[in-house]
Tab-separated table of C-alpha atoms and ligand atoms in Angstrom:
chain	number	residue	atom	x	y	z
A	15	MET	CA	-0.004	-0.005	0.003
A	16	ALA	CA	1.431	3.349	-0.997
A	17	ASN	CA	2.091	6.017	1.621
A	18	ILE	CA	-0.170	9.051	1.335
A	19	VAL	CA	1.160	12.569	1.919
A	20	ILE	CA	-1.045	15.620	2.283
A	21	GLN	CA	-0.124	19.294	2.792
A	22	VAL	CA	-2.014	21.169	5.522
A	23	THR	CA	-1.818	24.396	7.505
A	24	THR	CA	-0.371	24.759	10.988
A	25	ALA	CA	-3.892	25.222	12.292
A	26	THR	CA	-4.901	21.877	10.822
A	27	ILE	CA	-1.875	20.216	12.364
A	28	LYS	CA	-2.976	21.573	15.752
A	29	ASN	CA	-6.453	20.118	15.168
A	30	MET	CA	-4.971	16.830	14.113
A	31	GLU	CA	-2.744	16.759	17.128
A	32	SER	CA	-5.685	17.063	19.519
A	33	PHE	CA	-7.759	14.667	17.396
A	34	TYR	CA	-5.063	11.984	17.625
A	35	GLU	CA	-4.132	12.854	21.218
A	36	LYS	CA	-4.981	9.366	22.539
A	37	ASN	CA	-3.238	7.665	19.608
A	38	LYS	CA	0.067	9.450	19.924
A	39	THR	CA	3.261	7.377	19.942
A	40	ASP	CA	6.233	8.056	22.150
A	41	LYS	CA	8.656	8.218	19.246
A	42	THR	CA	8.580	11.299	17.065
A	43	PRO	CA	10.859	11.166	14.060
A	44	PRO	CA	13.219	14.104	13.330
A	45	GLY	CA	11.422	17.098	11.864
A	46	ALA	CA	8.056	15.814	13.003
A	47	ILE	CA	5.618	17.573	15.326
A	48	PHE	CA	3.822	14.388	16.350
A	49	ALA	CA	3.284	10.809	15.348
A	50	ALA	CA	0.234	8.695	16.061
A	51	LYS	CA	-1.014	5.223	15.376
A	52	LYS	CA	-4.710	4.539	14.813
A	53	ASN	CA	-6.277	1.264	13.594
A	54	GLY	CA	-3.056	0.166	12.001
A	55	CYS	CA	-2.407	3.490	10.316
A	56	THR	CA	0.611	5.566	11.269
A	57	ILE	CA	0.179	9.307	11.016
A	58	THR	CA	3.247	11.532	11.064
A	59	ALA	CA	2.909	15.312	10.938
A	60	TYR	CA	5.977	17.358	9.942
A	61	ARG	CA	6.906	20.972	10.603
A	62	SER	CA	6.714	21.600	6.822
A	63	GLY	CA	2.978	21.005	6.992
A	64	LYS	CA	3.244	17.647	5.287
A	65	VAL	CA	1.426	14.762	6.960
A	66	MET	CA	2.183	11.194	6.040
A	67	PHE	CA	-0.271	8.314	6.415
A	68	GLN	CA	1.160	4.783	6.331
A	69	GLY	CA	-0.429	1.364	6.665
A	70	THR	CA	-3.955	0.008	6.589
A	71	ARG	CA	-6.864	2.205	5.701
A	72	ASN	CA	-4.553	5.199	5.288
A	73	GLU	CA	-6.714	6.526	2.447
A	74	GLU	CA	-9.704	6.774	4.727
A	75	GLU	CA	-7.696	8.379	7.474
A	76	ALA	CA	-6.013	10.879	5.162
A	77	LYS	CA	-9.033	12.035	3.225
A	78	GLN	CA	-10.729	13.625	6.239
A	79	TRP	CA	-7.799	16.100	6.360
A	80	GLY	CA	-6.867	16.826	2.768
A	81	GLN	CA	-6.122	15.587	-0.725
A	82	SER	CA	-3.168	13.300	-1.403
A	83	LEU	CA	-0.252	15.133	-3.021
A	84	ASN	CA	0.275	12.080	-5.203
A	85	GLN	CA	-3.140	12.700	-6.715
A	86	LEU	CA	-2.461	16.390	-7.119
A	87	THR	CA	0.827	15.844	-8.886
A	88	LYS	CA	0.155	12.579	-10.626
A	89	PRO	CA	2.139	12.430	-13.877
A	90	VAL	CA	0.243	13.499	-16.935
A	91	GLN	CA	-0.502	10.586	-19.309
A	92	THR	CA	0.708	11.446	-22.739
A	93	LYS	CA	0.586	9.533	-26.008
A	94	THR	CA	3.160	9.859	-28.702
A	95	SER	CA	2.863	8.954	-32.354
A	96	GLY	CA	5.519	9.021	-35.072
A	97	ALA	CA	9.121	9.202	-33.984
A	98	PRO	CA	9.668	8.405	-30.276
A	99	LEU	CA	10.457	11.528	-28.258
A	100	PRO	CA	14.103	12.115	-27.371
A	101	ALA	CA	14.601	11.291	-23.671
A	102	ASN	CA	15.720	14.815	-22.829
A	103	ILE	CA	13.238	16.700	-25.016
A	104	SER	CA	11.922	18.747	-22.079
A	105	SER	CA	15.290	20.477	-21.663
A	106	MET	CA	15.989	20.893	-25.378
A	107	SER	CA	15.769	24.253	-27.148
A	108	ALA	CA	12.580	23.539	-29.046
A	109	ILE	CA	9.698	24.923	-31.056
A	110	GLY	CA	6.218	23.930	-29.883
A	111	SER	CA	2.901	24.438	-31.623
A	112	ASP	CA	-0.699	24.357	-30.549
A	113	GLU	CA	-4.119	25.583	-31.733
A	114	VAL	CA	-7.191	27.083	-30.139
A	115	GLY	CA	-10.785	27.533	-31.324
A	116	LYS	CA	-11.503	24.223	-33.002
A	117	GLY	CA	-14.415	23.446	-30.665
A	118	ASP	CA	-15.843	26.965	-30.546
A	119	TYR	CA	-18.765	27.744	-32.879
A	120	PHE	CA	-18.015	31.471	-32.698
A	121	GLY	CA	-14.589	32.852	-33.453
A	122	PRO	CA	-11.519	31.974	-35.490
A	123	MET	CA	-9.014	29.202	-35.232
A	124	THR	CA	-5.644	30.357	-33.980
A	125	VAL	CA	-2.395	28.422	-34.303
A	126	VAL	CA	0.872	29.469	-32.687
A	127	ALA	CA	4.398	28.084	-32.934
A	128	ALA	CA	6.795	29.362	-30.279
A	129	TYR	CA	10.544	28.912	-29.752
A	130	VAL	CA	11.833	28.351	-26.235
A	131	LYS	CA	15.541	27.933	-25.586
A	132	ASN	CA	16.850	25.865	-22.777
A	133	ASP	CA	18.229	28.927	-20.986
A	134	GLN	CA	14.814	30.676	-21.062
A	135	MET	CA	12.909	27.943	-19.247
A	136	LEU	CA	13.391	29.275	-15.755
A	137	LEU	CA	12.179	32.705	-16.859
A	138	LEU	CA	9.082	31.205	-18.500
A	139	LYS	CA	8.266	29.271	-15.331
A	140	GLU	CA	8.804	32.471	-13.355
A	141	LEU	CA	6.291	34.244	-15.663
A	142	GLY	CA	3.754	31.516	-14.915
A	143	VAL	CA	3.853	29.557	-18.201
A	144	LYS	CA	2.096	26.262	-17.785
A	145	ASP	CA	-0.781	24.320	-19.324
A	146	SER	CA	-3.228	27.012	-20.403
A	147	LYS	CA	-6.148	24.799	-19.341
A	148	ASN	CA	-5.033	25.485	-15.768
A	149	LEU	CA	-4.951	29.242	-16.267
A	150	THR	CA	-7.806	31.778	-16.187
A	151	ASP	CA	-8.357	34.118	-19.116
A	152	SER	CA	-6.932	37.044	-17.189
A	153	GLN	CA	-3.816	35.088	-16.264
A	154	ILE	CA	-3.392	34.124	-19.925
A	155	ILE	CA	-3.646	37.705	-21.038
A	156	LYS	CA	-1.053	38.847	-18.512
A	157	ILE	CA	1.458	36.045	-19.309
A	158	ALA	CA	0.918	36.420	-23.073
A	159	LYS	CA	1.718	40.164	-22.936
A	160	ASP	CA	4.999	39.304	-21.237
A	161	LEU	CA	5.847	36.531	-23.726
A	162	LEU	CA	5.145	38.753	-26.712
A	163	THR	CA	7.940	41.108	-25.681
A	164	PHE	CA	10.743	38.581	-26.167
A	165	LEU	CA	9.671	35.145	-27.382
A	166	PRO	CA	10.068	34.276	-31.070
A	167	TYR	CA	6.719	33.022	-32.331
A	168	SER	CA	4.465	32.784	-35.326
A	169	LEU	CA	0.709	33.301	-35.063
A	170	LEU	CA	-1.853	32.361	-37.667
A	171	THR	CA	-5.460	33.421	-37.263
A	172	LEU	CA	-7.959	31.759	-39.591
A	173	SER	CA	-11.011	34.000	-39.782
A	174	ASN	CA	-14.458	32.467	-39.833
A	175	GLU	CA	-14.952	33.455	-43.486
A	176	LYS	CA	-11.751	31.727	-44.549
A	177	TYR	CA	-12.449	28.728	-42.364
A	178	ASN	CA	-15.910	28.299	-43.904
A	179	LYS	CA	-14.504	28.660	-47.399
A	180	LEU	CA	-11.896	25.932	-46.803
A	181	GLN	CA	-14.377	23.697	-45.018
A	182	SER	CA	-17.011	24.007	-47.738
A	183	SER	CA	-14.379	23.251	-50.404
A	184	GLY	CA	-14.106	19.796	-48.833
A	185	MET	CA	-11.272	20.195	-46.283
A	186	THR	CA	-11.731	18.469	-42.931
A	187	GLN	CA	-10.987	20.422	-39.771
A	188	GLY	CA	-8.053	18.033	-39.225
A	189	LYS	CA	-6.533	19.003	-42.616
A	190	ILE	CA	-7.064	22.696	-41.960
A	191	THR	CA	-5.332	22.307	-38.591
A	192	ALA	CA	-2.424	20.415	-40.100
A	193	LEU	CA	-1.872	23.049	-42.813
A	194	LEU	CA	-1.860	25.828	-40.219
A	195	HIS	CA	0.636	24.090	-37.959
A	196	ASN	CA	2.956	23.320	-40.845
A	197	GLN	CA	2.743	26.934	-42.017
A	198	ALA	CA	3.283	28.456	-38.530
A	199	LEU	CA	6.288	26.192	-37.973
A	200	ASN	CA	7.832	27.144	-41.316
A	201	HIS	CA	7.306	30.839	-40.610
A	202	LEU	CA	8.993	30.547	-37.231
A	203	LEU	CA	11.930	28.589	-38.605
A	204	LYS	CA	12.565	31.410	-41.072
A	205	LYS	CA	12.239	33.957	-38.316
A	206	ILE	CA	14.868	32.382	-36.100
A	207	ASP	CA	17.196	31.353	-38.932
A	208	PRO	CA	20.206	30.651	-38.826
A	209	GLU	CA	19.374	29.269	-35.423
A	210	LYS	CA	17.916	25.786	-35.483
A	211	PRO	CA	15.771	24.222	-32.800
A	212	GLU	CA	16.847	20.835	-31.449
A	213	ALA	CA	13.295	19.586	-31.697
A	214	ILE	CA	9.820	20.567	-32.935
A	215	LEU	CA	6.952	19.346	-30.840
A	216	ILE	CA	3.364	19.510	-32.084
A	217	ASP	CA	0.498	19.107	-29.592
A	218	GLN	CA	-0.991	16.045	-31.195
A	219	PHE	CA	-4.391	16.600	-32.730
A	220	ALA	CA	-3.933	13.800	-35.250
A	221	GLU	CA	-1.538	10.828	-35.343
A	222	ALA	CA	1.663	11.478	-37.221
A	223	PRO	CA	0.805	9.485	-40.387
A	224	ILE	CA	-2.543	11.292	-40.653
A	225	TYR	CA	-0.871	14.687	-40.108
A	226	PHE	CA	1.540	14.022	-42.924
A	227	ARG	CA	-1.180	12.698	-45.184
A	228	HIS	CA	-3.067	15.966	-44.684
A	229	LEU	CA	0.082	17.833	-45.841
A	230	GLN	CA	0.492	15.848	-49.066
A	231	GLY	CA	0.944	18.141	-51.989
A	232	GLN	CA	2.161	21.072	-49.890
A	233	LYS	CA	5.400	22.794	-50.937
A	234	GLU	CA	7.201	22.948	-47.630
A	235	ILE	CA	6.475	19.946	-45.485
A	236	LEU	CA	8.466	20.051	-42.267
A	237	ARG	CA	9.515	16.590	-41.171
A	238	GLU	CA	12.961	16.923	-39.646
A	239	ASN	CA	12.976	16.596	-35.811
A	240	VAL	CA	9.211	16.875	-35.727
A	241	TYR	CA	7.585	15.042	-32.803
A	242	PHE	CA	3.993	14.579	-31.748
A	243	SER	CA	2.536	14.041	-28.373
A	244	THR	CA	-0.829	14.541	-26.683
A	245	LYS	CA	-0.743	16.947	-23.721
A	246	ALA	CA	2.526	18.217	-25.144
A	247	GLU	CA	2.287	21.394	-23.067
A	248	SER	CA	3.297	19.184	-20.103
A	249	ILE	CA	6.331	17.943	-22.020
A	250	HIS	CA	7.844	21.175	-23.285
A	251	LEU	CA	7.325	24.799	-22.253
A	252	SER	CA	7.309	25.888	-25.887
A	253	VAL	CA	3.995	24.122	-26.377
A	254	ALA	CA	2.624	25.658	-23.163
A	255	ALA	CA	3.744	29.113	-24.349
A	256	ALA	CA	2.306	28.468	-27.818
A	257	SER	CA	-1.070	27.465	-26.299
A	258	ILE	CA	-1.095	30.620	-24.133
A	259	LEU	CA	-0.349	32.829	-27.138
A	260	ALA	CA	-2.932	31.042	-29.268
A	261	ARG	CA	-5.559	31.406	-26.547
A	262	TYR	CA	-4.678	35.089	-26.139
A	263	ALA	CA	-5.120	35.728	-29.866
A	264	PHE	CA	-8.403	33.819	-29.809
A	265	LEU	CA	-9.684	35.845	-26.832
A	266	LYS	CA	-8.846	39.114	-28.564
A	267	ALA	CA	-10.527	38.037	-31.781
A	268	PHE	CA	-13.515	36.792	-29.849
A	269	ASP	CA	-13.917	40.177	-28.122
A	270	GLU	CA	-13.810	41.882	-31.513
A	271	LEU	CA	-16.551	39.574	-32.787
A	272	SER	CA	-18.680	40.281	-29.730
A	273	LYS	CA	-18.370	44.010	-30.510
A	274	LYS	CA	-19.476	43.356	-34.088
A	275	ALA	CA	-22.336	41.252	-32.829
A	276	GLY	CA	-23.401	43.945	-30.373
A	277	PHE	CA	-23.510	41.528	-27.460
A	278	SER	CA	-21.225	39.101	-25.626
A	279	LEU	CA	-20.943	35.893	-27.566
A	280	THR	CA	-20.609	32.577	-25.771
A	281	LYS	CA	-17.613	30.271	-26.133
A	282	GLY	CA	-17.906	26.571	-26.864
A	283	ALA	CA	-20.747	24.974	-28.778
A	284	GLY	CA	-23.510	24.505	-26.174
A	285	ALA	CA	-27.136	25.481	-25.997
A	286	LYS	CA	-26.359	29.109	-25.054
A	287	VAL	CA	-24.362	29.324	-28.285
A	288	ASP	CA	-27.499	28.286	-30.238
A	289	GLN	CA	-29.415	31.092	-28.582
A	290	ASP	CA	-26.715	33.617	-29.373
A	291	ALA	CA	-26.613	32.529	-33.014
A	292	ALA	CA	-30.421	32.772	-33.246
A	293	ARG	CA	-30.170	36.305	-31.919
A	294	LEU	CA	-27.579	37.131	-34.574
A	295	ILE	CA	-29.792	35.683	-37.282
A	296	LYS	CA	-32.736	37.793	-36.178
A	297	ALA	CA	-30.611	40.932	-35.959
A	298	LYS	CA	-28.431	40.607	-39.035
A	299	GLY	CA	-29.887	37.878	-41.175
A	300	ILE	CA	-28.719	34.295	-41.815
A	301	SER	CA	-25.887	35.331	-44.118
A	302	ALA	CA	-24.160	37.145	-41.252
A	303	LEU	CA	-23.284	33.786	-39.627
A	304	ASN	CA	-20.490	33.300	-42.163
A	305	GLN	CA	-18.331	35.964	-40.528
A	306	PHE	CA	-19.032	34.923	-36.965
A	307	THR	CA	-19.271	31.129	-36.892
A	308	LYS	CA	-17.984	27.787	-38.053
A	309	LEU	CA	-21.004	27.152	-40.255
A	310	HIS	CA	-20.758	23.371	-40.471
A	311	PHE	CA	-21.254	22.937	-36.696
A	312	ALA	CA	-24.643	21.483	-35.668
A	313	ASN	CA	-25.305	24.795	-33.923
A	314	THR	CA	-26.282	26.383	-37.253
A	315	ASN	CA	-29.369	24.243	-37.744
A	316	LYS	CA	-30.363	24.500	-34.078
A	317	ALA	CA	-30.081	28.314	-34.309
A	318	LYS	CA	-32.145	28.357	-37.464
A	319	LYS	CA	-34.913	26.458	-35.720
A	320	ILE	CA	-34.826	28.800	-32.718
A	321	ALA	CA	-34.925	31.776	-35.012
A	322	GLY	CA	-37.925	30.248	-36.801
A	323	ILE	CA	-36.216	29.943	-40.211
A	324	THR	CA	-36.707	26.176	-40.314
A	325	LYS	CA	-39.364	24.110	-38.715
A	326	ALA	CA	-38.531	22.316	-35.502
V	419	MN	MN1	-3.768	21.282	-28.472
């Protein structure tokens, strides 16, 4: 059975100490405030605020005081396709790329490639760069503004009109995404030339063979040192930075669209989005959707029904 460690406040340790008063053991290990044994579970509280639970039913005992640090910091499960990742990829000077907006009915798709050198990693961590899914919009805006002042990057914003044109010409969203990543990566390589990254890591939206199939027929297909992984923002800070910059660009574009619409549009593709789209149809006509939305989403038909254009 694995030991469980939780982090608590001094006040909680005081509470715990009186709670386990009768179960206290004589021996207190170095650095510990108290140790206790209850129903086969040994509880050791340390001055650092860490409390360890060992032995039978330790989960039960621990969970009344706090969440296991193991659970909080459990390693992210990633999946790699194509070439296996170099063992030390996290510390390499690398370009990472990521996209935002694929699942949002309103707003563009944004793709960013960003270059992070090994000696910039501490600074990026200091600025708060991490998985953008764990950051609020206002944190993302603040970090992005810092990054934009020094980090080499390439941003592509695919407007709704252009997206709809490509999509209606027969391109899948996967193909559109692949073309944008490849283009952003090429732009950035030219920007940092003659410097060369040690690796290029794409946040995997399609398995490597599919990605390259999407790129067939393109002039500049980047293959050298290109790696793919899911949750790649947890593997290299360049992907985390790219996702922050892509999200920032998306948020700005989204605000602009809301201004054009005359009201605050909703992110995602849920029921509120259908309502917003119906409101747009009533105010500006059905043809206006082309500049605000990804037309092929199911939201379009739902909005038409709500707006009374088609029968329910
Ligand atoms: Mn991604």
